[in-house]
Short mmCIF file of C-alpha atoms in Angstrom, two decimals:
data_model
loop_
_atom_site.label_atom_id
_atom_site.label_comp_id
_atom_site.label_asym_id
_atom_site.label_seq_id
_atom_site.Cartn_x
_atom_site.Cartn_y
_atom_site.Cartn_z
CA UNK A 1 0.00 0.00 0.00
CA UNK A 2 1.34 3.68 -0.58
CA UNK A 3 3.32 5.19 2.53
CA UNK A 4 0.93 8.37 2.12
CA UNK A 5 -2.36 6.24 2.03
CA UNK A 6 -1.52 4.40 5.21
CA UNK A 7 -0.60 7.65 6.93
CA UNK A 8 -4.06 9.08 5.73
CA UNK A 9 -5.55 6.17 7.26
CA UNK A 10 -4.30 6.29 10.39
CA UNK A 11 -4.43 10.02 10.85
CA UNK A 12 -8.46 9.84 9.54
CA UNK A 13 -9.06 7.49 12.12
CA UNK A 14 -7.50 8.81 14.53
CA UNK A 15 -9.22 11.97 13.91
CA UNK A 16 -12.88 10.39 13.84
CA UNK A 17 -11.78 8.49 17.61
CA UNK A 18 -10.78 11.80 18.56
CA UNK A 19 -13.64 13.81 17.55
CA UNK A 20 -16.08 11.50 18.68
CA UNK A 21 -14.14 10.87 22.17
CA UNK A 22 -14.54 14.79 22.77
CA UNK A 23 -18.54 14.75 21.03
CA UNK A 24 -18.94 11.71 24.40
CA UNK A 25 -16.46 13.66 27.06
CA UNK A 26 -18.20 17.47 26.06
CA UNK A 27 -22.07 15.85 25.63
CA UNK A 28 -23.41 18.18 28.41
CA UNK A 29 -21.89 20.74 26.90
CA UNK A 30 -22.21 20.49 23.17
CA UNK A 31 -25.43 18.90 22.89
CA UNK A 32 -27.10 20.36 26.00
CA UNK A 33 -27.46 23.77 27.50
CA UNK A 34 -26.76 24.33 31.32
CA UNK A 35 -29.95 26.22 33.33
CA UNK A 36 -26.34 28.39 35.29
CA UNK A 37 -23.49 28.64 32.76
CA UNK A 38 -25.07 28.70 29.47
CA UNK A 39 -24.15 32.47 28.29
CA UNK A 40 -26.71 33.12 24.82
CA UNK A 41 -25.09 35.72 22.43
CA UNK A 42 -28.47 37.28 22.09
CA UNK A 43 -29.92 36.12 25.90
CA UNK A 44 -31.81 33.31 24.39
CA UNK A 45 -31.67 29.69 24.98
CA UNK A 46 -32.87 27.11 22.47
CA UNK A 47 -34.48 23.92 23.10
CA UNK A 48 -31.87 21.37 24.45
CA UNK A 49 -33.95 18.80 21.69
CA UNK A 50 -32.86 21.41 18.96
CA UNK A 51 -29.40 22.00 20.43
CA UNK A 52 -29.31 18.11 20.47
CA UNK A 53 -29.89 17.74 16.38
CA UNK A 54 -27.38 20.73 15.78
CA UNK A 55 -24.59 19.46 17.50
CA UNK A 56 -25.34 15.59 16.29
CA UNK A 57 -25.10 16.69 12.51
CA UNK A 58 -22.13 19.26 13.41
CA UNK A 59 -20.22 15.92 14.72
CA UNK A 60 -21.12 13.43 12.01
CA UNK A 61 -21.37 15.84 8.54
CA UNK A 62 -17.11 16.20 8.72
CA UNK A 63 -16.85 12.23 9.94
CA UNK A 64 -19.07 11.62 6.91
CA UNK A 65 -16.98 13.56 4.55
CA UNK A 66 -13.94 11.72 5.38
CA UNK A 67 -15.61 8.12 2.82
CA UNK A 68 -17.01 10.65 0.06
CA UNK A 69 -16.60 12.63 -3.27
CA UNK A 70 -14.78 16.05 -2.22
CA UNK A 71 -17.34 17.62 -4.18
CA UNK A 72 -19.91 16.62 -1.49
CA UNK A 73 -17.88 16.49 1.10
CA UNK A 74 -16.43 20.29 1.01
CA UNK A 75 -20.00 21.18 1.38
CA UNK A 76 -21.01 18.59 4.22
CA UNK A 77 -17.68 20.55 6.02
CA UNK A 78 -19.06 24.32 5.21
CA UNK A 79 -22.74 22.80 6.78
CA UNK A 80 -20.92 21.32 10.09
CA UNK A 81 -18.51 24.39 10.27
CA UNK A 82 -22.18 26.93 10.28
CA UNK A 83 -24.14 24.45 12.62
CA UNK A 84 -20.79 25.18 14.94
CA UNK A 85 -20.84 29.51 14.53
CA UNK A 86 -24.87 28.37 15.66
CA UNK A 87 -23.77 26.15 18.60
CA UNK A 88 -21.51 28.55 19.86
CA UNK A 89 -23.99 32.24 19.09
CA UNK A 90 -26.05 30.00 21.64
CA UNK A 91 -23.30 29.03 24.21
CA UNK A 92 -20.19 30.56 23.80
CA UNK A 93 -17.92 28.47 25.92
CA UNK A 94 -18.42 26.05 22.92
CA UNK A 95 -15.92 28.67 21.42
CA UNK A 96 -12.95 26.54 22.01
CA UNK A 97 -9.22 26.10 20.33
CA UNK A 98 -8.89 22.75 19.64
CA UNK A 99 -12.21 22.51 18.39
CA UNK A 100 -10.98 25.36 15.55
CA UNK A 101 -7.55 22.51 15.73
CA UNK A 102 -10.24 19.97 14.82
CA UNK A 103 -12.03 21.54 11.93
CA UNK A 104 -9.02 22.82 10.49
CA UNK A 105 -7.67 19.11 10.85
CA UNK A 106 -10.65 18.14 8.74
CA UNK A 107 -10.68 20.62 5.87
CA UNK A 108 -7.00 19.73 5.18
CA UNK A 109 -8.14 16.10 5.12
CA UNK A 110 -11.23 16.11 2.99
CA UNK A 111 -10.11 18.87 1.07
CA UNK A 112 -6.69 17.69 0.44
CA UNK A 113 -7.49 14.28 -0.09
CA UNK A 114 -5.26 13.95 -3.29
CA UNK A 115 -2.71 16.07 -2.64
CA UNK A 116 0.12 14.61 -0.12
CA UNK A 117 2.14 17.72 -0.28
CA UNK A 118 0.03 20.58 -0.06
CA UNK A 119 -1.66 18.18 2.81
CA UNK A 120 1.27 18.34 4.19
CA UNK A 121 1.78 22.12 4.34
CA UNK A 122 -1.71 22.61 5.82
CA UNK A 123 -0.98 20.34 8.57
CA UNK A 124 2.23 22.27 9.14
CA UNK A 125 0.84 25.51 9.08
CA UNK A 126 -1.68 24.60 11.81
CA UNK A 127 0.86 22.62 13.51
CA UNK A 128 3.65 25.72 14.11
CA UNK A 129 0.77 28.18 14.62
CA UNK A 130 -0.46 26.56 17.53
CA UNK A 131 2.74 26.01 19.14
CA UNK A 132 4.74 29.14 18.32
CA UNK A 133 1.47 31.25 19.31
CA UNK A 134 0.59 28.75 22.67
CA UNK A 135 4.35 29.35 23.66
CA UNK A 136 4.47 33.31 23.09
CA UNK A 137 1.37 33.59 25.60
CA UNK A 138 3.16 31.15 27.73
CA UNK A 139 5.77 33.82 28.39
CA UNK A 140 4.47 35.43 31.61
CA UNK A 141 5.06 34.92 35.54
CA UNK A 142 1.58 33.05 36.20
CA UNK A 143 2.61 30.70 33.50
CA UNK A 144 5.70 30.12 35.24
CA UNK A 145 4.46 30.15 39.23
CA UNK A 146 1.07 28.59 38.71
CA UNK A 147 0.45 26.45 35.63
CA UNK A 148 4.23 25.08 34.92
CA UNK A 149 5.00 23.53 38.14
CA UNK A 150 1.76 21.41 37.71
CA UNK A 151 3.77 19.69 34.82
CA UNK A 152 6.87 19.43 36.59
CA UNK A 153 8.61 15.87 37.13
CA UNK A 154 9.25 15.81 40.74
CA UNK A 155 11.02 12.73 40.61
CA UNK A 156 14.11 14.38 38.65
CA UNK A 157 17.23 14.99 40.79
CA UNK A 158 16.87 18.66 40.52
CA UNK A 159 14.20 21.49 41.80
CA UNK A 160 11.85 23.50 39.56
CA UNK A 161 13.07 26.76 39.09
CA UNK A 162 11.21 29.66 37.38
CA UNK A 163 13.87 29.67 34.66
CA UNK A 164 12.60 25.93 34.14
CA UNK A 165 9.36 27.68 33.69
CA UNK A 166 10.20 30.32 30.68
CA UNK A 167 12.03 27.35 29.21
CA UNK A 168 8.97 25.25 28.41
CA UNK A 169 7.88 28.28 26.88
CA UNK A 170 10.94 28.99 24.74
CA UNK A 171 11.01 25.24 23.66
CA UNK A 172 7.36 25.41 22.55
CA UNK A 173 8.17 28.52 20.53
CA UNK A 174 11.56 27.00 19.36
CA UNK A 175 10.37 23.97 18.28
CA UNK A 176 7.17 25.66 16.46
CA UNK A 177 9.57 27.80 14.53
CA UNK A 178 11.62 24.84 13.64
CA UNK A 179 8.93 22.45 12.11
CA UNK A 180 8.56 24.86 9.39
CA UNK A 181 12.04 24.29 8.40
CA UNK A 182 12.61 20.98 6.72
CA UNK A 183 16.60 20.30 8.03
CA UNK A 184 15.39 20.58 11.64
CA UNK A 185 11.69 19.43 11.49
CA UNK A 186 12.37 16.05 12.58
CA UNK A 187 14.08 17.43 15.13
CA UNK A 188 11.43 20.06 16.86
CA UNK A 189 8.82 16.86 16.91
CA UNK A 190 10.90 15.43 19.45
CA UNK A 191 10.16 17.82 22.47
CA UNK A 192 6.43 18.72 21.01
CA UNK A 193 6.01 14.77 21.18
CA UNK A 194 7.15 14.51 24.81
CA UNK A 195 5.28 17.55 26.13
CA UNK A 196 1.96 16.45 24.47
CA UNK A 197 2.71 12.70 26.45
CA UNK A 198 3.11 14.50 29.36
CA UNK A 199 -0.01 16.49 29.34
CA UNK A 200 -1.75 13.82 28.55
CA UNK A 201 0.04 12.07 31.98
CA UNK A 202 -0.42 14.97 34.09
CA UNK A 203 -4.38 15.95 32.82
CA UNK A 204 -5.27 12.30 33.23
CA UNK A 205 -7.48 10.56 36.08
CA UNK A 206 -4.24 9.02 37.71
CA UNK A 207 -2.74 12.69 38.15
CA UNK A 208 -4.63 16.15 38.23
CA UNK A 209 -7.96 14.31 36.64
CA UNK A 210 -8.43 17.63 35.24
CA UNK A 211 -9.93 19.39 31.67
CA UNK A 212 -10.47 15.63 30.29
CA UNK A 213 -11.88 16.74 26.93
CA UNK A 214 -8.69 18.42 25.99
CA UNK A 215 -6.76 14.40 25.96
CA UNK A 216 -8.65 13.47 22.73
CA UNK A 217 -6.64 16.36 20.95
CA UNK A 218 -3.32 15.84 22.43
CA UNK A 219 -3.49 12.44 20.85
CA UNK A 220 -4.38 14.01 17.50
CA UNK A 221 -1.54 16.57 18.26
CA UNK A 222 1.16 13.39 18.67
CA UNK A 223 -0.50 11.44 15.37
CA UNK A 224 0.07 15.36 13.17
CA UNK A 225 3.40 15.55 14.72
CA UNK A 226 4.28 11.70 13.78
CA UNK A 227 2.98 12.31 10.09
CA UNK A 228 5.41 15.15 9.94
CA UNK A 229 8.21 13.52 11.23
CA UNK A 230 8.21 10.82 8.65
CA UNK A 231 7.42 12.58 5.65
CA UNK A 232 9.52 15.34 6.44
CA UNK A 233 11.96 14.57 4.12
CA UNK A 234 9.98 13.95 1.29
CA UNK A 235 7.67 17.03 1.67
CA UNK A 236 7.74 20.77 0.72
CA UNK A 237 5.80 23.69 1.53
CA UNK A 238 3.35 24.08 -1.20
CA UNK A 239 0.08 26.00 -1.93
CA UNK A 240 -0.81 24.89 -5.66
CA UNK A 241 -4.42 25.67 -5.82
CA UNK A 242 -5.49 25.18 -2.16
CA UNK A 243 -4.56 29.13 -1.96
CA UNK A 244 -8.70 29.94 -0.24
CA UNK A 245 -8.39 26.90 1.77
CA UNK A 246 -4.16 28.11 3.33
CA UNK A 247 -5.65 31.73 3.92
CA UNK A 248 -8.17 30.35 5.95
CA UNK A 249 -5.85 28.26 8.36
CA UNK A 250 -3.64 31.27 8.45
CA UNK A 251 -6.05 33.62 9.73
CA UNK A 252 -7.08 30.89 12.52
CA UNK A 253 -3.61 29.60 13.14
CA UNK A 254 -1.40 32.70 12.29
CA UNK A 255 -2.97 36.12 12.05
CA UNK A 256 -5.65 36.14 14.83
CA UNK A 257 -3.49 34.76 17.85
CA UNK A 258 -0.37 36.68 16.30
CA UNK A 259 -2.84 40.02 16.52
CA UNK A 260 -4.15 39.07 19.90
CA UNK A 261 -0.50 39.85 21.06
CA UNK A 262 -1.06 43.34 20.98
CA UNK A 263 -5.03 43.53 20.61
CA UNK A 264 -7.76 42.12 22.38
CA UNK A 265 -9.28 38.95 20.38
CA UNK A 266 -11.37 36.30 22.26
CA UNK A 267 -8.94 34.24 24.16
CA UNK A 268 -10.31 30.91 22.82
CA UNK A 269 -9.21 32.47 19.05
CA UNK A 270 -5.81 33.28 20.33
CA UNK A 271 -4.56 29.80 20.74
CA UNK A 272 -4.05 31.01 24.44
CA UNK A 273 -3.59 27.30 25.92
CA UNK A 274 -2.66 26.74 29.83
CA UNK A 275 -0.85 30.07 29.29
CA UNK A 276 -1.78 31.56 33.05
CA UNK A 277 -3.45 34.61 31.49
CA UNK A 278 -7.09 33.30 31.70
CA UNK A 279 -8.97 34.81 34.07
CA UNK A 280 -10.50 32.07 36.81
CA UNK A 281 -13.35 33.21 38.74
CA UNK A 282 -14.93 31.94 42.11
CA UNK A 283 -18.20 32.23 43.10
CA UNK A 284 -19.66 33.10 46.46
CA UNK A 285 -22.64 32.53 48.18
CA UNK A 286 -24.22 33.37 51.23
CA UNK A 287 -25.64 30.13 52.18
CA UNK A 288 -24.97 26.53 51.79
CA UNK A 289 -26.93 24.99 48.99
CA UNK A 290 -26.98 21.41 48.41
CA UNK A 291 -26.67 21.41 44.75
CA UNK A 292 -23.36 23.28 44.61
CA UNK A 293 -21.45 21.76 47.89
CA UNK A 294 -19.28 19.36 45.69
CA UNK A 295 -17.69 22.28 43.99
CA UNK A 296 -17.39 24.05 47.70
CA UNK A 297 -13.51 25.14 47.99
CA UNK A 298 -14.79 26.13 51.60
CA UNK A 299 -16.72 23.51 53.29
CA UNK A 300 -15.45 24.83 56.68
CA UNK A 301 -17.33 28.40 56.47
CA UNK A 302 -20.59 29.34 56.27
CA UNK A 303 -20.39 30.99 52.84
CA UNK A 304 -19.73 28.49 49.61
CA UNK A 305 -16.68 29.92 47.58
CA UNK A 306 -17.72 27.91 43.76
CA UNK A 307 -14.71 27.37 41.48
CA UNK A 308 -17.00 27.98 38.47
CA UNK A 309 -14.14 26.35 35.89
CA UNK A 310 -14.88 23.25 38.24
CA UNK A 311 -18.62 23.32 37.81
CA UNK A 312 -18.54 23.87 34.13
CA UNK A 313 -16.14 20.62 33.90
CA UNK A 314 -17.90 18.58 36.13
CA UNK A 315 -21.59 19.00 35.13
CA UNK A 316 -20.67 20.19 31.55
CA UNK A 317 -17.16 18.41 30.02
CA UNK A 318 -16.28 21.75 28.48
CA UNK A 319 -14.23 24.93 30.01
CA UNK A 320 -15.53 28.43 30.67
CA UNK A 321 -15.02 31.09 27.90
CA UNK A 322 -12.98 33.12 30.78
CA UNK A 323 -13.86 36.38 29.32
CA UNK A 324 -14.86 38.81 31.90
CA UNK A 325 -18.24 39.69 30.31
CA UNK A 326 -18.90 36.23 29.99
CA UNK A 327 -18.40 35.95 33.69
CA UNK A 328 -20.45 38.89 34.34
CA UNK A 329 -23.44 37.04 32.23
CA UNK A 330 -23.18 33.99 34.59
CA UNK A 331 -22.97 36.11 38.00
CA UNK A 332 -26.71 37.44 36.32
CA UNK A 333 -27.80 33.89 35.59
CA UNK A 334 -26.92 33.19 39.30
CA UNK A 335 -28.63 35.69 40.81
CA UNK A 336 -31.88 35.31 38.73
CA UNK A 337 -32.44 31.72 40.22
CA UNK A 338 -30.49 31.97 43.39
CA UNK A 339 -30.89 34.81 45.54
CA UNK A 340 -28.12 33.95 47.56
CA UNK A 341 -25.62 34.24 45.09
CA UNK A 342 -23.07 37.33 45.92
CA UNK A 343 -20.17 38.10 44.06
CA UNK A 344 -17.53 36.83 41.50
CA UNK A 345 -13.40 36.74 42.83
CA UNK A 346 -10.49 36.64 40.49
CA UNK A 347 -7.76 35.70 42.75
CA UNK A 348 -6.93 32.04 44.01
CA UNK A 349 -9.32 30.69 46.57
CA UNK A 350 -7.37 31.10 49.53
CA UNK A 351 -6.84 34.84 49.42
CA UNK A 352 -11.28 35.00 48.82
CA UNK A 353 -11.37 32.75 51.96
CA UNK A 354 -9.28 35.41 53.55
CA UNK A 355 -11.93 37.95 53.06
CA UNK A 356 -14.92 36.19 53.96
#
């Protein structure tokens, strides 16, 4: 069988496992709307048996595109890629990067379908934009002090240091840069390859148990970064007459997170991944309620303190949208069915417990 056939395979199943794995981790919060966190872009919620049929054709038009003519399929892809804009105008923490990964992953797929080399250069140019971009945001202290000592190996003869810290970042960038150069591309999948199997270590329910629907698209991440690393030597950037199809993934991939470096763009469109900038807010309220005691960081006081990125993955499989407006929507949705509800905190739970 042809080298490049066999790769297609694999990576087209992998992506369908993937995809569906995050459809069956993110159900709550894909194909159902939540009575708390839902945040409507026009203050309207749709019927969770209409939200339902959206999001079930939004999953299965790109699988089904995958085992037909391009000619259909490219138009199957356009359908799924509207009934998402629809899913998320109704819920916009369904606004989420490796979703955009995943869609982009599929266009270059059924798109590219009989072109190795220009499939090649799509995957690349999503590939380094999401790692060059991911590292660049990674570059601050709450990266360093908060988020990268939760991936640190403890076990290695040495301390973490905050210079450890900004290095993860630097590699990520590094090693973006790199895969779009074909002498060291081999080379910059070895480090992305390792800190993707780490994630995937650290996230998982024998470590932090933590963000589960973002493991499908690590694995995805390692297959991409596996099909570059062998056909890296027989592969070369080129366009040919994909040209609509490579502005596309450079907008997503390239221009908006580049742009959100010195303007504001949604942080789920600027690739902005476990980079310590997103804002985290806690919820208080007055009284104990039954319903939200699991997600209590305070049992031991008489006011709950709600870690609302904990609610939305427990009840929901997906992640807040932690825009402050967003949070300010939920804070209303609060206090219009629980009268208790006081304010929202954006500081870590044990300087809120401090004040209350």
């Amino acid at each position: 069988m042809n080298l490049h056939f066999s790769n297609r395979y694999v990576l087209n199943a992998t992506l369908i496992i993937c995809w569906l794995a995050t459809a069956f981790i993110g159900f709550n919060g894909f194909f159902k709307s939540h009575d708390l966190l839902t945040v409507s872009l026009f203050d309207y919620q749709i019927p969770d048996a209409l939200t339902f049929l959206l999001a079930l054709m939004m999953f299965a038009l790109p699988v089904t595109g995958l085992f037909i003519n391009v000619r259909i399929a490219k138009w199957l892809l356009v359908i799924s890629v509207l009934l998402y804009l629809a899913l998320i105008v109704f819920d916009l923490h369904r606004l989420t990067p490796y979703m955009i990964v995943y869609l982009g992953v599929f266009a270059a797929l059924i798109l590219l379908k009989y072109d190795s080399s220009i499939l090649y250069t799509a995957l690349l140019i999503i590939a380094s934009g999401v790692y060059i971009f991911s590292g660049w945001h990674k570059l601050n202290i709450d990266f360093v002090i908060d988020i990268a000592p939760r991936f640190w190996l403890y076990s290695l003869p040495f301390n973490y240091t905050n210079a450890i810290g900004y290095g993860f970042a630097i590699i990520e960038i590094g090693s973006g840069l790199l895969l779009l150069l074909p002498l060291t591309r081999k080379l910059a999948c070895i480090p992305l390859l390792l800190m993707h199997i780490l994630i995937i270590w650290k996230l998982g329910p024998l470590k932090l148990d933590w963000n589960s629907i973002v493991l499908p698209w690590n694995f995805l991440m390692i297959l991409i970064l596996i099909y570059l690393f062998r056909k890296s030597e027989l592969s070369t950037f080129r366009i040919g007459s994909a040209q609509p199809m490579m502005i596309v993934l450079g907008v997503f991939f390239w221009l908006l997170p580049a742009l959100s470096q010195i303007i504001w763009i949604p942080e789920n469109l600027s690739m902005m991944l476990y980079s310590g900038k997103s804002k985290n807010g806690y919820l208080v309220v007055n009284n104990h309620l039954d319903r939200l005691s699991p997600y209590d960081e305070i049992p031991e006081k008489e006011k709950m303190l709600i870690s609302l990125q904990r609610l939305s993955m427990e009840e929901r499989g997906i992640a807040i949208h932690p825009e402050l407006k967003i949070y300010d929507k939920i804070l209303e949705n609060f206090k219009s069915q629980i009268p208790q509800t006081d304010r929202i905190y954006y500081m870590p739970p044990n300087k809120i417990a401090l004040k209350l």
